RNA sequence: GUGAAAGUAGCUCAGUCGGUUAGAGCACUGGAUUGUGGAUCCAGGGGUCGCGGGUUCGAAUCCCGUCUUUCACCCCA
């Protein structure tokens, strides 16, 4: 009986695994050089933990289970709550600022589509304990540092940046009630994805007052931060958050990533917990869903029972990123292909034990080495050596009686007859 | 969760007004080459045509259901 893989999951055959590792290793390397430390938590948590922040409708979108002790658990759909929990637990002993990253495996019970799976990896980078917008700039830089390193330029991707705090202040100025903000965000967030008249219709349902609606339209048509003050009179909160955004763009300029970034007032993010700067990373072609996104969430730790500590961070998933890298032709050519240092072949079965013995010696010295399981023809064994991407092939034949063997460079095809003891000596030296 | 399209070998696909034993290329295995790989040529293995049911003398082909994938919604933590 054949059992298929579960809907929305992926099998990672060795070539897929090489790609996955290449992506994840890059995430980790860039995190570390940007001064972040790695953490991780359990793959399941109390269901309750995910409800605190997002409400009951979220329960339908996560995989939940009841354990034998009757505990209501859920497979983690994100790691930010775990981060908040972990930080709160040791909040008094952690030196600040806290700069942490993680590459969790996450599960969401969504309907799978291109770039959206039920199980995936997500790179999360967060700074906790810094309210300066410099921290927001730094995490955005970190994301771009990676994307730029794998070959995605400002012509390929864009970071659309806005501020929720600013948008809230502006909408309140227009006369929208505070209680209506969340609903309205959801509509505004869709603006760029919907045809104009559909958007107008949806907006009309939320904002029946025509004057207010007109103001919102004007506001959403704004293309630069400067234009905002032409459109509306700014109160103090609005002015502060406008200044903060301007400052953010100055910092991104200083960091050398300004050409990747643009102001986009309709970027809101779906999550309720964002409090200030928010951003999403897209492919410039606009073909794919968001590669990642993030923002400031200054109230979250408090909601999880800790003190009020500011925080900011982003997440980038592996599936959309992989699609984009593949489309841009940036994927396979960057994968490391060489796998084996040595393949040990023998020309006759009488030398097989010698081949096995030498292979083990090479392995113990730290080399990746294989031998043939069959006393096949030498041509077959050399083919195996090529198939396994061996750098060199050691050939054991009748020369071994004179304490000699052949070492063949698989790339150049050159080979030399070498004294066995000398070869071993060379390997010991190389392995240091 | 709603609506739509697709599913034939490991991969990319051909084959359908219903008609013998379902094909190709690539990949894989073996041989040509008894001590030298990547090329070439030859041969071989591999399919209950996604799965289940129905119509029919006869189904990969038509009908229904189901699963999976993809697209549009929903959602996007």
XYZ file of C-alpha atoms (C1' of nucleotides) in Angstrom:
509
model
C 0.000 0.000 0.000
C 1.453 3.293 -1.115
C 1.096 6.158 1.296
C 1.301 9.646 -0.188
C 2.858 12.611 1.587
C 0.407 14.674 3.632
C -1.240 17.600 1.845
C 0.879 20.712 1.870
C 4.072 18.987 3.041
C 7.316 18.411 1.173
C 9.748 15.528 0.956
C 13.351 16.634 0.868
C 15.335 14.288 -1.372
C 19.095 14.875 -1.220
C 19.096 17.590 -3.925
C 16.162 19.342 -2.224
C 17.884 18.997 1.116
C 21.003 20.619 -0.346
C 18.885 23.596 -1.438
C 17.131 23.816 1.907
C 20.426 23.716 3.800
C 21.920 26.299 1.503
C 19.068 28.714 2.248
C 19.070 28.057 5.976
C 22.859 28.164 6.315
C 22.785 31.557 4.589
C 20.140 32.833 7.005
C 22.210 31.712 9.957
C 25.492 33.068 8.618
C 24.000 36.498 7.908
C 22.254 36.600 11.296
C 25.496 35.896 13.094
C 27.466 38.525 11.220
C 24.734 41.047 12.007
C 25.292 40.307 15.677
C 22.347 38.018 16.432
C 22.338 34.845 18.559
C 20.315 31.753 17.723
C 17.507 30.396 19.897
C 14.741 27.838 19.444
C 11.741 26.536 21.356
C 9.497 23.482 21.247
C 7.595 22.641 18.092
C 4.335 22.534 20.051
C 3.010 24.903 22.678
C -0.173 25.450 24.637
C -2.980 26.342 22.253
C -3.858 29.186 24.605
C -0.576 30.899 23.834
C -1.509 31.452 20.211
C -4.973 32.672 21.145
C -3.709 35.441 23.446
C -2.436 37.466 20.591
C -4.679 36.618 17.697
C -8.066 35.433 18.895
C -10.203 32.361 18.281
C -10.439 32.409 14.509
C -6.741 31.548 14.477
C -7.532 28.173 16.004
C -9.086 27.065 12.722
C -5.804 27.722 10.975
C -3.487 25.801 13.196
C -2.972 22.138 13.902
C -4.127 21.477 17.430
C -4.203 18.330 19.518
C -5.081 17.166 22.987
C -2.422 15.137 24.744
C -3.114 12.197 27.024
C -3.126 14.481 30.025
C -5.893 16.551 28.452
C -3.627 19.481 27.594
C -4.774 21.542 24.624
C -1.714 21.924 22.413
C -0.931 23.299 18.968
C 1.905 22.918 16.486
C 3.547 26.321 16.314
C 2.286 28.465 13.423
C 4.841 31.160 14.281
C 7.618 31.554 16.797
C 7.088 35.102 18.059
C 4.863 33.997 20.977
C 7.529 31.467 21.973
C 10.118 34.228 21.782
C 7.966 36.450 23.993
C 7.484 33.601 26.459
C 11.182 32.767 26.582
C 12.289 36.361 26.958
C 9.731 37.055 29.670
C 10.893 33.998 31.585
C 14.416 35.343 31.955
C 13.773 39.025 31.468
C 15.687 40.115 34.547
C 18.858 38.269 33.743
C 19.167 38.796 29.996
C 21.641 41.493 29.004
C 20.076 44.043 26.701
C 19.693 44.626 23.903
C 18.433 41.155 23.093
C 19.328 40.355 19.478
C 18.060 36.878 18.698
C 17.270 34.898 15.581
C 15.695 31.530 14.864
C 14.874 29.284 11.911
C 11.812 27.419 13.154
C 9.849 24.791 11.274
C 6.243 26.017 11.319
C 2.847 24.462 10.548
C -0.348 26.136 9.460
C -3.552 24.370 8.432
C -4.119 26.611 5.432
C -5.187 25.565 2.010
C -1.924 25.051 0.152
C -1.088 27.084 -2.929
C 2.048 28.130 -4.737
C 4.342 29.619 -2.105
C 2.001 28.649 0.699
C 2.416 25.267 2.354
C 1.279 23.625 5.539
C 4.803 23.086 6.766
C 7.696 25.435 6.087
C 10.743 27.148 7.527
C 10.845 30.752 8.543
C 13.784 32.977 9.348
C 12.960 35.207 12.316
C 15.169 38.063 13.475
C 14.212 40.215 16.453
C 15.627 42.978 18.606
C 14.076 43.349 22.039
C 14.662 46.212 24.418
C 15.452 48.981 21.928
C 12.809 51.580 21.070
C 15.112 53.524 18.740
C 14.133 53.282 15.076
C 17.765 52.323 14.497
C 16.767 48.824 15.593
C 14.061 48.704 12.907
C 16.575 49.861 10.325
C 19.036 47.234 11.496
C 16.669 44.281 11.126
C 15.564 45.518 7.692
C 19.227 45.746 6.752
C 19.791 42.222 8.029
C 17.043 40.851 5.758
C 18.430 42.768 2.783
C 21.991 41.783 3.653
C 20.965 38.171 3.069
C 18.801 38.771 0.002
C 21.544 40.835 -1.581
C 24.125 38.184 -0.820
C 22.200 35.491 -2.683
C 22.042 37.766 -5.698
C 18.710 39.584 -5.424
C 19.164 43.240 -6.258
C 17.029 46.353 -5.933
C 15.624 45.542 -9.370
C 14.333 42.199 -8.059
C 12.853 43.011 -4.685
C 11.367 45.888 -2.761
C 10.635 46.581 0.896
C 7.372 48.478 1.271
C 7.461 50.415 4.503
C 4.877 52.317 6.493
C 3.875 53.004 10.072
C 0.794 51.758 11.794
C 1.054 54.364 14.470
C 1.086 57.055 11.815
C -1.812 55.564 9.896
C -3.837 55.300 13.098
C -3.163 58.936 13.960
C -4.141 60.052 10.455
C -7.331 58.006 10.397
C -8.320 59.325 13.823
C -7.748 62.860 12.498
C -10.070 62.070 9.622
C -12.683 61.087 12.182
C -12.552 57.295 12.176
C -13.318 55.851 15.599
C -10.543 53.948 17.319
C -12.738 50.837 17.505
C -13.086 50.796 13.716
C -9.379 50.917 12.988
C -8.674 47.167 12.936
C -11.482 46.473 10.471
C -10.356 49.300 8.279
C -6.742 48.104 8.223
C -7.912 44.846 6.752
C -9.513 46.690 3.831
C -6.628 49.107 3.309
C -4.187 46.214 3.349
C -5.932 44.787 0.292
C -5.799 47.951 -1.744
C -2.904 46.977 -3.970
C -4.301 43.489 -4.574
C -7.816 44.502 -5.583
C -9.231 46.231 -8.640
C -10.029 49.860 -7.874
C -13.811 49.659 -7.816
C -13.861 46.531 -5.643
C -11.680 48.362 -3.170
C -14.020 51.371 -3.264
C -16.985 49.124 -2.589
C -15.346 47.435 0.370
C -14.301 50.778 1.755
C -17.803 52.165 1.352
C -19.117 49.350 3.530
C -16.709 50.221 6.326
C -16.907 54.006 5.964
C -20.394 55.145 4.991
C -19.545 58.833 5.452
C -18.594 60.183 2.046
C -16.362 63.010 3.277
C -14.299 60.696 5.425
C -14.046 58.236 2.581
C -12.828 60.934 0.230
C -10.127 61.856 2.729
C -9.067 58.234 3.013
C -8.802 58.021 -0.747
C -6.638 61.094 -0.873
C -4.480 59.681 1.866
C -4.068 56.307 0.196
C -3.015 58.031 -3.021
C -0.058 59.612 -1.254
C 3.214 58.467 -2.764
C 5.765 60.018 -0.456
C 6.030 60.831 3.217
C 6.223 64.545 2.427
C 2.868 64.512 0.637
C 1.076 63.438 3.798
C 1.193 66.892 5.329
C -0.242 68.371 2.107
C -3.171 66.049 2.429
C -3.964 66.391 6.118
C -3.119 68.573 9.047
C -0.899 66.522 11.330
C -1.499 66.265 15.042
C 1.388 65.662 17.369
C 1.307 61.862 17.273
C 1.102 61.907 13.510
C 3.986 64.332 13.227
C 6.147 62.225 15.527
C 5.540 59.061 13.581
C 6.066 60.841 10.264
C 9.411 62.059 11.594
C 10.234 58.570 12.753
C 9.570 57.184 9.278
C 11.712 59.893 7.693
C 14.472 59.040 10.120
C 14.156 55.361 9.243
C 14.678 56.138 5.576
C 17.722 58.263 6.423
C 19.209 55.347 8.335
C 18.493 52.921 5.501
C 20.302 55.361 3.206
C 23.302 55.403 5.557
C 23.252 51.608 5.624
C 23.353 51.509 1.840
C 20.039 49.753 1.217
C 17.795 52.731 0.423
C 17.334 51.655 -3.193
C 15.523 48.525 -1.970
C 13.087 50.525 0.153
C 10.016 52.607 -0.554
C 7.266 54.238 1.425
C 3.900 52.602 0.858
C 1.031 53.837 2.992
C -1.127 50.802 2.242
C 1.280 48.399 3.922
C -0.468 47.528 7.162
C 0.228 43.819 7.875
C -2.552 41.499 8.891
C -1.523 41.039 12.469
C -3.135 43.035 15.211
C -0.034 43.187 17.385
C 2.059 45.543 15.269
C 2.329 48.960 16.882
C 4.642 51.148 14.774
C 6.857 50.644 11.736
C 5.594 47.854 9.465
C 6.990 46.519 6.198
C 6.656 43.759 3.661
C 9.187 42.434 1.189
C 7.923 41.715 -2.341
C 9.353 40.722 -5.674
C 9.344 43.762 -7.960
C 7.460 41.804 -10.579
C 4.565 41.509 -8.145
C 3.954 37.927 -9.271
C 4.421 36.311 -5.904
C 2.943 36.724 -2.476
C 5.064 38.524 0.103
C 8.513 37.053 0.657
C 8.439 38.267 4.233
C 7.508 41.082 6.503
C 7.789 42.489 9.946
C 7.555 45.478 12.153
C 7.495 46.845 15.640
C 5.466 45.137 18.349
C 6.018 47.102 21.529
C 3.075 45.663 23.490
C 3.503 41.970 22.893
C 5.778 41.058 25.779
C 3.438 42.805 28.175
C 0.498 40.862 26.737
C 2.420 37.725 27.558
C 2.694 38.699 31.182
C 6.011 40.500 31.111
C 7.062 44.107 31.521
C 6.478 46.638 28.735
C 9.546 46.196 26.569
C 9.808 47.424 23.004
C 10.523 44.909 20.252
C 10.930 44.762 16.511
C 11.605 41.991 14.021
C 10.771 40.237 10.780
C 10.070 36.815 9.340
C 10.961 35.408 5.917
C 9.565 32.062 4.790
C 11.484 29.576 2.659
C 8.834 28.709 0.075
C 8.247 32.034 -1.691
C 11.960 32.785 -1.450
C 12.801 29.462 -3.113
C 10.377 30.175 -5.971
C 11.900 33.613 -6.542
C 15.483 32.310 -6.427
C 14.575 29.614 -8.914
C 12.884 32.093 -11.255
C 15.889 34.379 -11.146
C 18.247 31.483 -11.843
C 20.089 32.106 -8.588
C 19.520 28.752 -7.000
C 21.412 25.753 -8.277
C 24.514 27.499 -9.498
C 25.314 28.538 -5.951
C 24.889 25.120 -4.403
C 28.054 23.391 -3.286
C 28.351 20.296 -5.475
C 31.429 18.477 -4.297
C 30.563 15.804 -1.812
C 33.434 13.313 -1.560
C 37.129 13.895 -0.989
C 38.138 10.375 -2.002
C 36.701 7.371 -3.728
C 38.761 4.214 -3.207
C 38.606 1.794 -6.135
C 40.246 -1.557 -6.546
C 40.976 -3.407 -9.761
C 40.396 -6.879 -8.411
C 38.453 -8.370 -5.529
C 41.695 -9.529 -3.874
C 42.392 -5.859 -3.095
C 38.969 -5.098 -1.653
C 40.011 -5.437 1.967
C 42.886 -3.081 1.335
C 40.392 -0.612 -0.213
C 38.031 -0.868 2.746
C 40.892 -0.443 5.181
C 42.247 2.633 3.383
C 38.771 4.168 3.165
C 38.348 3.875 6.919
C 41.746 5.453 7.488
C 40.806 8.383 5.273
C 37.522 8.783 7.113
C 39.266 8.757 10.469
C 41.552 11.492 9.208
C 38.463 13.607 8.511
C 37.973 13.032 4.783
C 34.683 12.125 3.167
C 35.447 8.804 1.510
C 33.576 5.932 -0.129
C 34.394 2.617 -1.741
C 32.527 0.343 -4.131
C 30.308 -2.372 -2.707
C 30.890 -4.541 -5.731
C 34.195 -5.712 -7.137
C 33.004 -4.194 -10.378
C 35.135 -3.289 -13.333
C 37.409 -0.349 -12.800
C 35.434 1.682 -15.344
C 32.302 1.178 -13.264
C 34.059 2.213 -10.121
C 35.396 5.360 -11.764
C 31.893 6.150 -12.916
C 30.708 5.773 -9.356
C 33.482 8.120 -8.277
C 32.263 10.745 -10.763
C 28.638 10.198 -9.814
C 29.546 10.825 -6.206
C 31.511 13.965 -7.078
C 34.742 12.596 -5.695
C 37.657 15.007 -5.870
C 40.153 12.167 -6.140
C 40.011 8.481 -6.810
C 42.536 6.154 -5.227
C 43.112 3.038 -7.326
C 44.456 -0.059 -5.646
C 45.920 -2.637 -8.010
C 48.902 -4.927 -8.323
C 51.200 -1.997 -7.487
C 50.141 -2.419 -3.885
C 52.474 -5.439 -3.766
C 55.276 -2.896 -4.212
C 53.614 -0.631 -1.648
C 52.328 1.784 -4.292
C 48.937 3.070 -5.371
C 47.481 5.392 -7.954
C 45.825 8.679 -7.023
C 43.739 10.189 -9.776
C 42.519 13.772 -9.806
C 38.955 13.443 -11.070
C 38.674 16.999 -12.325
C 41.864 17.095 -14.393
C 42.156 13.397 -15.105
C 45.790 13.445 -14.070
C 47.055 10.593 -11.968
C 50.235 9.665 -10.190
C 51.810 6.535 -8.831
C 52.631 7.202 -5.219
C 54.162 5.336 -2.312
C 51.469 4.147 0.081
C 53.232 5.457 3.189
C 53.839 8.808 1.560
C 50.182 9.062 0.572
C 49.097 8.411 4.138
C 51.529 10.996 5.392
C 50.152 13.550 2.934
C 46.629 12.855 4.114
C 47.499 13.280 7.760
C 49.077 16.614 6.972
C 46.171 17.783 4.847
C 43.680 16.771 7.458
C 45.046 19.120 10.090
C -13.742 26.883 4.398
C -15.914 28.487 -1.154
C -15.470 28.190 -6.629
C -12.639 26.372 -11.047
C -8.890 23.491 -13.883
C -5.545 19.479 -14.016
C -3.578 14.308 -12.648
C -0.474 8.702 -17.989
C 6.990 5.572 -15.962
C 11.429 8.757 -10.974
C 11.022 13.664 -14.306
C 8.936 16.291 -18.887
C 5.133 14.821 -21.846
C 2.529 12.038 -26.331
C -1.725 8.885 -26.794
C -8.891 10.253 -25.889
C -15.206 10.855 -31.700
C -14.300 4.213 -26.219
C -11.319 -0.957 -29.613
C -5.368 -5.942 -29.586
C 0.010 -6.580 -25.258
C -0.131 2.022 -23.200
C 4.576 5.081 -25.910
C 8.913 8.765 -26.412
C 12.946 11.698 -24.420
C 15.694 12.278 -19.996
C 17.030 9.412 -15.601
C 18.229 4.320 -13.814
C 20.619 -0.881 -14.684
C 23.707 -3.955 -17.890
C 26.886 -4.482 -22.250
C 30.273 -2.716 -26.246
C 35.508 -1.523 -23.079
C 38.832 -8.788 -18.841
C 43.324 -1.916 -15.133
C 40.779 4.104 -16.199
C 34.983 8.191 -15.260
C 31.968 12.365 -17.756
C 30.816 10.994 -24.597
C 28.598 7.534 -28.163
C 25.957 3.130 -29.595
C 23.051 -1.298 -28.155
C 19.969 -3.785 -24.745
C 17.059 -4.050 -20.239
C 14.065 -2.936 -15.847
C 10.235 0.281 -14.442
C 3.013 1.809 -15.256
C -3.485 -1.797 -11.601
C -3.055 5.558 -16.932
C -3.992 9.255 -8.796
C -7.668 6.090 -6.102
C -12.807 3.958 -5.732
C -17.380 3.097 -8.032
C -20.660 3.310 -12.463
C -22.040 2.953 -17.932
C -20.373 -0.613 -21.841
C -19.194 -6.665 -25.267
C -14.890 -3.498 -24.244
C -12.666 2.439 -20.320
C -6.240 5.870 -19.804
C -10.468 7.807 -22.918
C -17.477 8.718 -20.909
C -20.210 9.620 -15.861
C -20.116 10.104 -10.313
C -17.338 10.320 -5.875
C -12.688 10.969 -3.516
C -7.437 12.399 -2.898
C -3.525 15.533 -4.539
C -1.672 19.743 -7.219
C -2.509 24.533 -9.404
C -5.518 29.112 -9.947
C -9.165 32.722 -7.949
C -11.438 33.774 -3.057
C -10.582 33.372 2.422
C -6.408 34.022 5.324
C -1.528 35.455 5.603
C 0.725 35.102 12.562
